[in-house]
Short mmCIF file of C-alpha atoms in Angstrom, two decimals:
data_model
loop_
_atom_site.label_atom_id
_atom_site.label_comp_id
_atom_site.label_asym_id
_atom_site.label_seq_id
_atom_site.Cartn_x
_atom_site.Cartn_y
_atom_site.Cartn_z
CA MET N 268 12.69 63.97 45.94
CA LYS N 269 13.10 64.62 49.64
CA LEU N 270 15.01 61.70 51.13
CA THR N 271 15.54 60.82 54.78
CA ASP N 272 19.05 60.33 56.14
CA LEU N 273 18.61 56.55 55.93
CA GLN N 274 17.48 56.75 52.30
CA LYS N 275 20.40 59.06 51.45
CA ASP N 276 22.80 56.62 53.07
CA MET N 277 21.36 53.80 50.95
CA LEU N 278 21.73 55.93 47.81
CA ASP N 279 25.30 56.82 48.75
CA GLY N 280 26.26 53.16 49.08
CA LYS N 281 26.70 52.99 52.84
CA TYR N 282 24.57 49.82 52.92
CA GLY N 283 26.36 48.14 50.02
CA GLU N 284 26.22 48.14 46.24
CA GLY N 285 23.06 46.06 46.00
CA THR N 286 21.02 48.36 48.23
CA GLN N 287 22.53 51.37 46.45
CA LEU N 288 21.40 50.11 43.04
CA ALA N 289 17.93 49.27 44.35
CA MET N 290 17.53 52.72 45.88
CA LYS N 291 18.85 54.40 42.74
CA VAL N 292 16.19 52.67 40.66
CA GLN N 293 13.47 53.46 43.20
CA VAL N 294 14.42 57.13 43.24
CA GLY N 295 14.46 57.16 39.44
CA ILE N 296 10.96 55.70 39.32
CA GLY N 297 9.77 58.25 41.87
CA GLU N 298 11.25 61.19 39.96
CA SER N 299 9.68 60.00 36.70
CA PHE N 300 6.24 60.02 38.38
CA GLY N 301 6.76 63.26 40.26
CA ALA N 302 6.88 61.67 43.72
CA GLU N 303 7.94 64.02 46.51
CA ARG N 304 9.19 61.39 48.94
CA MET N 305 9.71 57.71 49.69
CA VAL N 306 7.44 55.86 52.14
CA PRO N 307 8.06 52.58 54.00
CA ILE N 308 6.37 49.32 53.03
CA THR N 309 5.32 46.50 55.31
CA ARG N 310 4.83 43.74 52.72
CA ALA N 311 5.92 42.83 49.21
CA HIS N 312 5.32 40.23 46.54
CA VAL N 313 7.73 39.61 43.67
CA ALA N 314 6.49 38.09 40.41
CA LEU N 315 9.45 35.74 40.08
CA SER N 316 9.33 34.17 36.63
CA ASN N 317 12.29 31.75 36.42
CA GLN N 318 13.05 33.30 33.02
CA ASP N 319 16.45 34.52 31.78
CA ALA N 320 16.07 38.19 32.69
CA ASP N 321 14.55 37.41 36.09
CA LEU N 322 17.39 35.07 37.01
CA TRP N 323 20.02 37.53 35.70
CA LEU N 324 18.71 40.32 37.94
CA ALA N 325 18.31 38.13 41.03
CA GLU N 326 21.85 36.78 40.73
CA LYS N 327 23.20 40.27 40.03
CA MET N 328 21.63 41.56 43.25
CA VAL N 329 23.05 38.61 45.19
CA ASN N 330 26.52 39.28 43.81
CA LEU N 331 26.16 42.93 44.84
CA GLY N 332 25.43 41.82 48.40
CA ALA N 333 21.74 42.77 48.46
CA LYS N 334 19.43 41.42 51.17
CA CYS N 335 15.70 42.04 51.57
CA ARG N 336 14.70 44.28 54.47
CA VAL N 337 11.08 43.27 53.84
CA SER N 338 10.95 39.60 52.89
CA PRO N 339 8.68 39.25 49.84
CA THR N 340 6.57 36.28 48.89
CA VAL N 341 7.29 35.13 45.33
CA ASN N 342 5.49 33.83 42.25
CA PRO N 343 5.92 30.21 41.12
CA GLY N 344 8.49 28.88 38.73
CA TRP N 345 8.01 25.13 38.87
CA CYS N 346 8.36 22.53 41.59
CA ILE N 347 11.61 20.58 41.18
CA PRO N 348 10.79 17.73 43.63
CA TYR N 349 7.38 17.12 42.04
CA PHE N 350 8.63 16.88 38.44
CA LYS N 351 11.79 14.98 39.36
CA GLU N 352 9.69 12.35 41.08
CA LYS N 353 7.71 11.98 37.85
CA ASN N 354 10.91 11.94 35.74
CA MET N 355 9.80 14.98 33.78
CA GLY N 356 12.03 17.82 32.59
CA ASP N 357 15.72 17.82 31.75
CA GLU N 358 18.95 18.91 33.41
CA GLU N 359 18.84 22.37 31.82
CA ASP N 360 15.36 22.95 33.26
CA TYR N 361 16.42 21.70 36.68
CA ALA N 362 19.57 23.84 36.72
CA MET N 363 17.76 27.08 35.90
CA MET N 364 15.03 26.58 38.48
CA GLN N 365 17.61 25.59 41.11
CA ARG N 366 19.64 28.73 40.39
CA THR N 367 16.50 30.84 40.69
CA HIS N 368 15.67 29.17 43.99
CA GLU N 369 19.14 29.74 45.38
CA ALA N 370 19.26 33.37 44.28
CA TYR N 371 15.96 34.34 45.90
CA LYS N 372 16.84 32.32 48.99
CA LYS N 373 20.09 34.28 49.37
CA LEU N 374 18.20 37.56 48.89
CA GLY N 375 15.98 36.62 51.82
CA ALA N 376 12.67 36.10 50.02
CA THR N 377 9.88 34.00 51.51
CA LEU N 378 9.79 31.13 49.02
CA THR N 379 6.05 30.56 48.76
CA TYR N 380 6.08 30.09 44.96
CA ASN N 381 2.45 31.12 44.81
CA CYS N 382 0.73 33.69 42.56
CA THR N 383 -2.22 34.20 44.94
CA PRO N 384 -0.52 35.21 48.22
CA TYR N 385 -3.31 37.68 48.91
CA ILE N 386 -5.65 34.78 49.71
CA ASP N 387 -3.71 32.96 52.42
CA THR N 388 -0.01 33.71 52.94
CA ASN N 389 0.56 37.46 52.48
CA VAL N 390 -2.69 39.27 53.22
CA PRO N 391 -2.43 43.02 53.90
CA ASN N 392 -4.70 45.12 56.10
CA PHE N 393 -6.78 48.08 54.97
CA GLY N 394 -4.59 51.10 54.25
CA GLU N 395 -1.32 49.17 54.51
CA VAL N 396 1.35 50.38 52.05
CA VAL N 397 2.82 47.41 50.17
CA ALA N 398 4.74 46.65 46.97
CA PHE N 399 3.00 43.91 44.99
CA SER N 400 3.75 42.74 41.47
CA GLU N 401 1.77 39.95 39.69
CA SER N 402 -1.23 40.58 37.47
CA SER N 403 -3.94 39.29 39.82
CA ALA N 404 -2.24 40.39 43.05
CA THR N 405 -2.10 44.16 42.68
CA PRO N 406 -5.81 44.68 41.90
CA TYR N 407 -6.78 42.25 44.68
CA VAL N 408 -4.80 43.96 47.44
CA ASN N 409 -5.92 47.42 46.30
CA SER N 410 -9.54 46.63 45.55
CA VAL N 411 -10.59 43.84 47.91
CA TRP N 412 -8.39 44.55 50.93
CA GLY N 413 -8.05 48.31 50.51
CA ALA N 414 -4.26 48.15 50.90
CA ARG N 415 -2.11 50.49 48.81
CA SER N 416 0.23 49.31 46.09
CA ASN N 417 1.16 50.54 42.68
CA ARG N 418 1.28 47.94 39.95
CA GLU N 419 4.91 47.08 40.49
CA GLY N 420 7.05 45.14 38.08
CA ALA N 421 8.93 42.13 39.38
CA ASN N 422 12.13 44.18 39.51
CA SER N 423 10.67 47.25 41.22
CA ALA N 424 8.93 45.04 43.81
CA LEU N 425 12.26 43.33 44.47
CA PHE N 426 14.03 46.68 44.85
CA ALA N 427 11.29 47.83 47.23
CA SER N 428 11.87 44.66 49.26
CA ILE N 429 15.59 45.39 49.42
CA THR N 430 15.27 49.05 50.43
CA GLY N 431 12.05 48.78 52.40
CA PHE N 432 10.67 51.85 50.63
CA VAL N 433 8.63 52.88 47.59
CA PRO N 434 8.18 56.31 46.00
CA GLU N 435 4.85 57.87 46.97
CA TYR N 436 2.79 58.33 43.81
CA GLY N 437 -0.14 56.77 41.99
CA LEU N 438 -2.40 54.54 44.05
CA LEU N 439 -0.62 55.40 47.28
CA LEU N 440 -2.42 58.76 47.14
CA ASP N 441 -6.12 59.17 47.98
CA GLU N 442 -6.98 61.23 44.91
CA ASN N 443 -5.71 58.57 42.49
CA ARG N 444 -7.80 55.73 43.93
CA LYS N 445 -11.16 57.01 42.68
CA GLY N 446 -13.02 55.33 39.85
CA ASN N 447 -13.60 57.03 36.51
CA ILE N 448 -15.50 54.38 34.51
CA LEU N 449 -19.00 53.19 35.42
CA VAL N 450 -19.38 49.57 34.31
CA GLU N 451 -22.98 48.37 34.48
CA VAL N 452 -22.95 44.56 34.41
CA GLU N 453 -26.10 43.08 32.87
CA ALA N 454 -24.49 39.74 32.04
CA ASP N 455 -25.33 36.67 34.11
CA MET N 456 -22.80 36.34 36.95
CA LYS N 457 -23.41 32.92 38.45
CA THR N 458 -19.99 31.29 38.83
CA PRO N 459 -16.33 32.35 39.20
CA TYR N 460 -15.90 31.58 35.49
CA ASP N 461 -18.18 34.51 34.61
CA TYR N 462 -15.71 36.83 36.32
CA HIS N 463 -12.99 35.52 34.02
CA LEU N 464 -15.08 36.71 31.07
CA LEU N 465 -15.95 40.01 32.73
CA GLY N 466 -12.25 40.69 33.23
CA MET N 467 -11.58 39.89 29.57
CA CYS N 468 -13.80 42.82 28.52
CA GLY N 469 -10.89 45.23 28.95
CA ASP N 470 -11.10 46.47 25.36
CA LYS N 471 -14.66 47.65 25.93
CA ILE N 472 -14.07 48.96 29.48
CA GLY N 473 -11.06 51.03 28.44
CA PHE N 474 -8.24 52.56 30.43
CA GLY N 475 -8.87 53.74 33.99
CA ILE N 476 -10.35 52.51 37.27
CA PRO N 477 -13.70 50.75 36.68
CA VAL N 478 -16.57 50.83 39.15
CA PHE N 479 -18.73 47.73 38.67
CA THR N 480 -22.44 47.78 39.40
CA GLY N 481 -25.00 45.01 39.01
CA LEU N 482 -22.86 42.27 40.55
CA PRO N 483 -24.18 39.84 43.19
CA LYS N 484 -24.06 40.79 46.86
CA THR N 485 -21.90 37.75 47.63
CA ILE N 486 -18.74 37.26 45.54
CA SER N 487 -16.26 34.48 46.25
CA LYS N 488 -12.51 34.92 46.64
CA GLU N 489 -12.09 32.81 43.52
CA ALA N 490 -14.33 35.13 41.48
CA LEU N 491 -12.43 38.21 42.70
CA ARG N 492 -9.13 36.51 41.90
CA ASN N 493 -10.37 35.75 38.39
CA LEU N 494 -11.60 39.28 37.77
CA GLY N 495 -8.26 40.88 38.58
CA ALA N 496 -6.24 38.29 36.67
CA GLN N 497 -8.20 38.75 33.47
CA LEU N 498 -8.44 42.53 33.72
CA ASN N 499 -4.65 42.46 33.50
CA THR N 500 -4.69 39.95 30.67
CA SER N 501 -7.07 41.99 28.54
CA GLY N 502 -5.68 45.36 29.68
CA ALA N 503 -3.79 47.08 32.51
CA TYR N 504 -5.75 47.67 35.70
CA ASP N 505 -4.17 48.47 39.05
CA MET N 506 -7.51 48.69 40.85
CA TYR N 507 -11.27 48.39 40.48
CA HIS N 508 -14.30 49.04 42.68
CA ILE N 509 -17.48 47.01 43.17
CA LEU N 510 -20.41 49.05 44.43
CA ASN N 511 -21.44 48.16 48.01
CA PHE N 512 -18.77 45.47 48.17
CA THR N 513 -15.17 46.71 48.05
CA PRO N 514 -14.19 48.91 51.01
CA GLU N 515 -13.72 52.15 49.06
CA ALA N 516 -16.99 51.87 47.13
CA GLN N 517 -19.76 51.91 49.72
CA SER N 518 -21.58 54.35 47.46
CA LEU N 519 -21.15 55.70 43.94
CA GLU N 520 -20.21 59.07 45.39
CA MET N 521 -17.48 57.42 47.45
CA ALA N 522 -16.22 55.32 44.54
CA PHE N 523 -16.02 58.27 42.14
CA GLY N 524 -14.87 60.82 44.69
CA GLY N 525 -17.99 62.94 44.19
CA LYS N 526 -17.34 63.31 40.45
CA GLU N 527 -19.32 62.07 37.48
CA PRO N 528 -17.85 59.07 35.64
CA GLU N 529 -15.92 59.93 32.50
CA ARG N 530 -17.84 57.26 30.62
CA LYS N 531 -20.37 54.50 31.10
CA VAL N 532 -20.07 50.97 29.78
CA THR N 533 -22.63 48.15 29.77
CA ILE N 534 -21.46 44.52 29.75
CA THR N 535 -23.90 41.89 28.51
CA ASN N 536 -23.95 38.16 27.82
CA GLU N 537 -23.36 39.05 24.17
CA ASP N 538 -20.06 40.68 25.17
CA PHE N 539 -19.05 37.45 26.90
CA GLU N 540 -19.86 35.46 23.76
CA LYS N 541 -17.76 37.80 21.63
CA VAL N 542 -14.84 37.56 24.04
CA LEU N 543 -14.98 33.77 24.11
CA ASP N 544 -15.12 33.54 20.31
CA LYS N 545 -11.99 35.69 20.17
CA ILE N 546 -9.83 33.97 22.78
CA SER N 547 -10.79 30.28 22.59
CA LEU N 548 -10.16 27.54 20.06
CA GLU N 549 -13.36 26.19 18.60
CA GLY N 550 -15.00 23.44 20.60
CA ASP N 551 -16.65 20.17 19.57
CA ARG N 552 -13.29 18.42 19.43
CA GLU N 553 -11.13 15.86 21.18
CA ILE N 554 -8.79 17.27 23.81
CA ASP N 555 -5.45 16.02 25.12
CA PHE N 556 -5.52 17.30 28.71
CA ALA N 557 -7.15 19.71 31.16
CA MET N 558 -5.29 22.39 33.11
CA PHE N 559 -6.49 24.62 35.94
CA GLY N 560 -4.79 26.99 38.33
CA CYS N 561 -3.72 30.16 36.56
CA PRO N 562 -3.97 31.89 39.01
CA HIS N 563 -3.47 29.08 41.53
CA PHE N 564 -6.58 27.15 42.58
CA THR N 565 -7.89 27.09 46.13
CA LEU N 566 -8.66 24.07 48.27
CA ASP N 567 -12.37 24.71 47.70
CA GLU N 568 -11.82 24.34 43.96
CA VAL N 569 -9.83 21.13 44.43
CA ARG N 570 -12.69 19.78 46.52
CA TYR N 571 -15.23 20.87 43.89
CA ILE N 572 -13.38 19.05 41.10
CA SER N 573 -13.05 15.92 43.24
CA ASP N 574 -16.78 15.94 43.92
CA LYS N 575 -17.50 16.52 40.25
CA MET N 576 -15.37 13.53 39.25
CA ASN N 577 -17.23 11.37 41.79
CA GLY N 578 -14.67 8.55 41.67
CA GLU N 579 -14.72 8.24 37.87
CA LYS N 580 -11.37 7.74 36.12
CA LEU N 581 -10.49 10.48 33.64
CA LYS N 582 -9.98 9.73 29.96
CA LYS N 583 -7.55 12.64 29.69
CA GLU N 584 -4.99 13.80 32.24
CA MET N 585 -5.78 16.79 34.40
CA TRP N 586 -3.28 19.21 35.95
CA ILE N 587 -4.45 21.34 38.88
CA LEU N 588 -1.88 23.98 39.86
CA VAL N 589 -1.95 25.08 43.49
CA SER N 590 0.19 26.68 46.18
CA SER N 591 2.31 24.48 48.45
CA HIS N 592 -0.10 25.46 51.24
CA VAL N 593 -3.10 24.07 49.35
CA LYS N 594 -1.11 21.02 48.24
CA HIS N 595 -0.28 20.22 51.87
CA LEU N 596 -3.96 20.44 52.83
CA ALA N 597 -4.93 18.31 49.81
CA ASP N 598 -2.37 15.71 50.93
CA ILE N 599 -3.54 15.43 54.51
CA MET N 600 -7.22 15.50 53.50
CA GLY N 601 -6.75 12.65 51.03
CA TYR N 602 -7.54 14.53 47.82
CA THR N 603 -4.08 14.11 46.33
CA GLU N 604 -4.07 10.33 46.66
CA SER N 605 -7.65 9.75 45.55
CA MET N 606 -7.52 12.16 42.58
CA GLU N 607 -4.10 10.97 41.39
CA LYS N 608 -5.48 7.45 40.98
CA LEU N 609 -8.15 8.89 38.67
CA GLY N 610 -5.74 10.89 36.51
CA ALA N 611 -5.98 14.29 38.20
CA HIS N 612 -2.61 15.63 39.33
CA ILE N 613 -2.41 18.32 42.04
CA VAL N 614 0.79 20.20 41.24
CA PRO N 615 2.34 22.58 43.79
CA SER N 616 4.38 25.75 43.24
CA THR N 617 4.18 25.69 39.44
CA CYS N 618 3.13 28.13 36.71
CA PRO N 619 1.80 27.10 33.27
CA ASP N 620 4.19 29.57 31.61
CA GLN N 621 7.28 27.45 32.26
CA PRO N 622 9.52 25.29 30.02
CA ILE N 623 8.74 22.23 32.16
CA TRP N 624 5.45 21.87 30.21
CA LYS N 625 7.27 21.32 26.90
CA PHE N 626 5.81 17.81 26.73
CA LEU N 627 2.43 19.44 26.01
CA LYS N 628 3.68 21.32 22.95
CA GLY N 629 1.41 20.78 19.96
CA LYS N 630 -1.43 19.51 22.12
CA VAL N 631 -4.87 20.97 22.83
CA GLY N 632 -6.15 21.37 26.37
CA VAL N 633 -9.20 22.74 28.11
CA THR N 634 -9.14 25.39 30.82
CA GLU N 635 -11.55 27.83 32.44
CA SER N 636 -8.88 30.56 32.60
CA PRO N 637 -8.16 32.87 29.64
CA LYS N 638 -4.84 33.75 31.31
CA CYS N 639 -3.91 30.05 31.40
CA ALA N 640 -4.65 29.87 27.67
CA TYR N 641 -2.82 33.11 26.85
CA TYR N 642 0.70 32.48 28.16
CA PRO N 643 1.35 28.84 27.16
CA LYS N 644 0.25 29.64 23.60
CA ARG N 645 3.69 31.09 22.92
CA ARG N 646 5.08 27.67 23.86
CA GLY N 647 2.90 25.94 21.26
CA ILE N 648 0.15 24.81 23.66
CA ASP N 649 -3.43 25.70 22.70
CA PHE N 650 -6.65 25.69 24.70
CA VAL N 651 -10.39 25.57 24.41
CA ILE N 652 -11.82 27.83 27.13
CA ARG N 653 -15.02 26.74 28.84
CA ASP N 654 -16.62 26.90 32.30
CA LEU N 655 -15.15 24.62 34.97
CA ASP N 656 -17.94 22.04 34.84
CA THR N 657 -17.58 21.66 31.07
CA CYS N 658 -13.81 21.33 31.40
CA VAL N 659 -14.05 18.58 34.02
CA GLU N 660 -16.61 16.79 31.87
CA ALA N 661 -14.23 17.07 28.89
CA ALA N 662 -11.44 15.39 30.87
CA MET N 663 -13.87 12.63 31.81
CA THR N 664 -15.13 12.04 28.26
CA GLY N 665 -12.12 13.09 26.17
CA ARG N 666 -14.08 15.67 24.20
CA VAL N 667 -15.18 19.24 24.76
CA LYS N 668 -18.41 20.75 23.53
#
């Protein structure tokens, strides 16, 4: 790789051991992908996990004197003040999350603790080169905003934040951003939930960059969030195109770079039914709780649930996971107070794949998100997956259809 004098100095250790290690890894990644040079980034997002390996690396970089040149936003662990106030969790849980917090604070991260920064706190411009990790974030910034990021891991995104550079390969290059799979959607696409199911059709879509046709002219931010999240739950997708919607797909010729698609796939309502049968527990049963917000819910979704509840007390507890930004708005707009009285808890800065939820082990919940059902399952928490209206109704009645 051809390195600038600054990059060589980083690699030679002139900016400290932490920066040297980060640059060494970045150069190694670039060489493995045949990159010719490093390019600067303007934004980053690190998929902090508050797990053992994540904490080990963050503390290692702190001890090596690393500091972020580009301050990244970060994924959620769980919110210590919220759960302490409710007397939930134990000292081991608190200690690990506090250590994670301190490590990323010392590195110079922007402590948003939010898995959807691309909606409100870290939104890139078209063509901007960034380093984003997180399963829903990378496809959103590439596809919806037209920014440029490879599907970074949490560690490579952190190293990019420390050095301020990424190797130029993959989706940073024009020729690699073209679609190669034509996905004709014939299924009904009426709500954001339907985009969850579309994203879970990864097995049928196959590997590559899909170009979706047949979708509505207007698609909400929540639907786009859901699509990317589930594409990376059912498969591995750095980017997608939606004909006449996403900025690099104003025509099929533009989306495919003038080439014919390598294959064509049709997605129907029957495909959605097959996916749901595969990923969800059977319905027609009593549930123990409802959980939403994987990825984090928006204020519009909080408002929608509040309206749907219409002042009725829930029979089963509901957990709505949101960013601290949305939680603040919910507080000042009165949703937090009114919904809490009815059994719906608006939880900031928290992920469902965290040990703090151990009190739900062995229980059955409802959620509209396959990703929310996928990760907690390894912690002994199971879910019935249904559309949002059905889930809210289940929390109100205690049973799911």
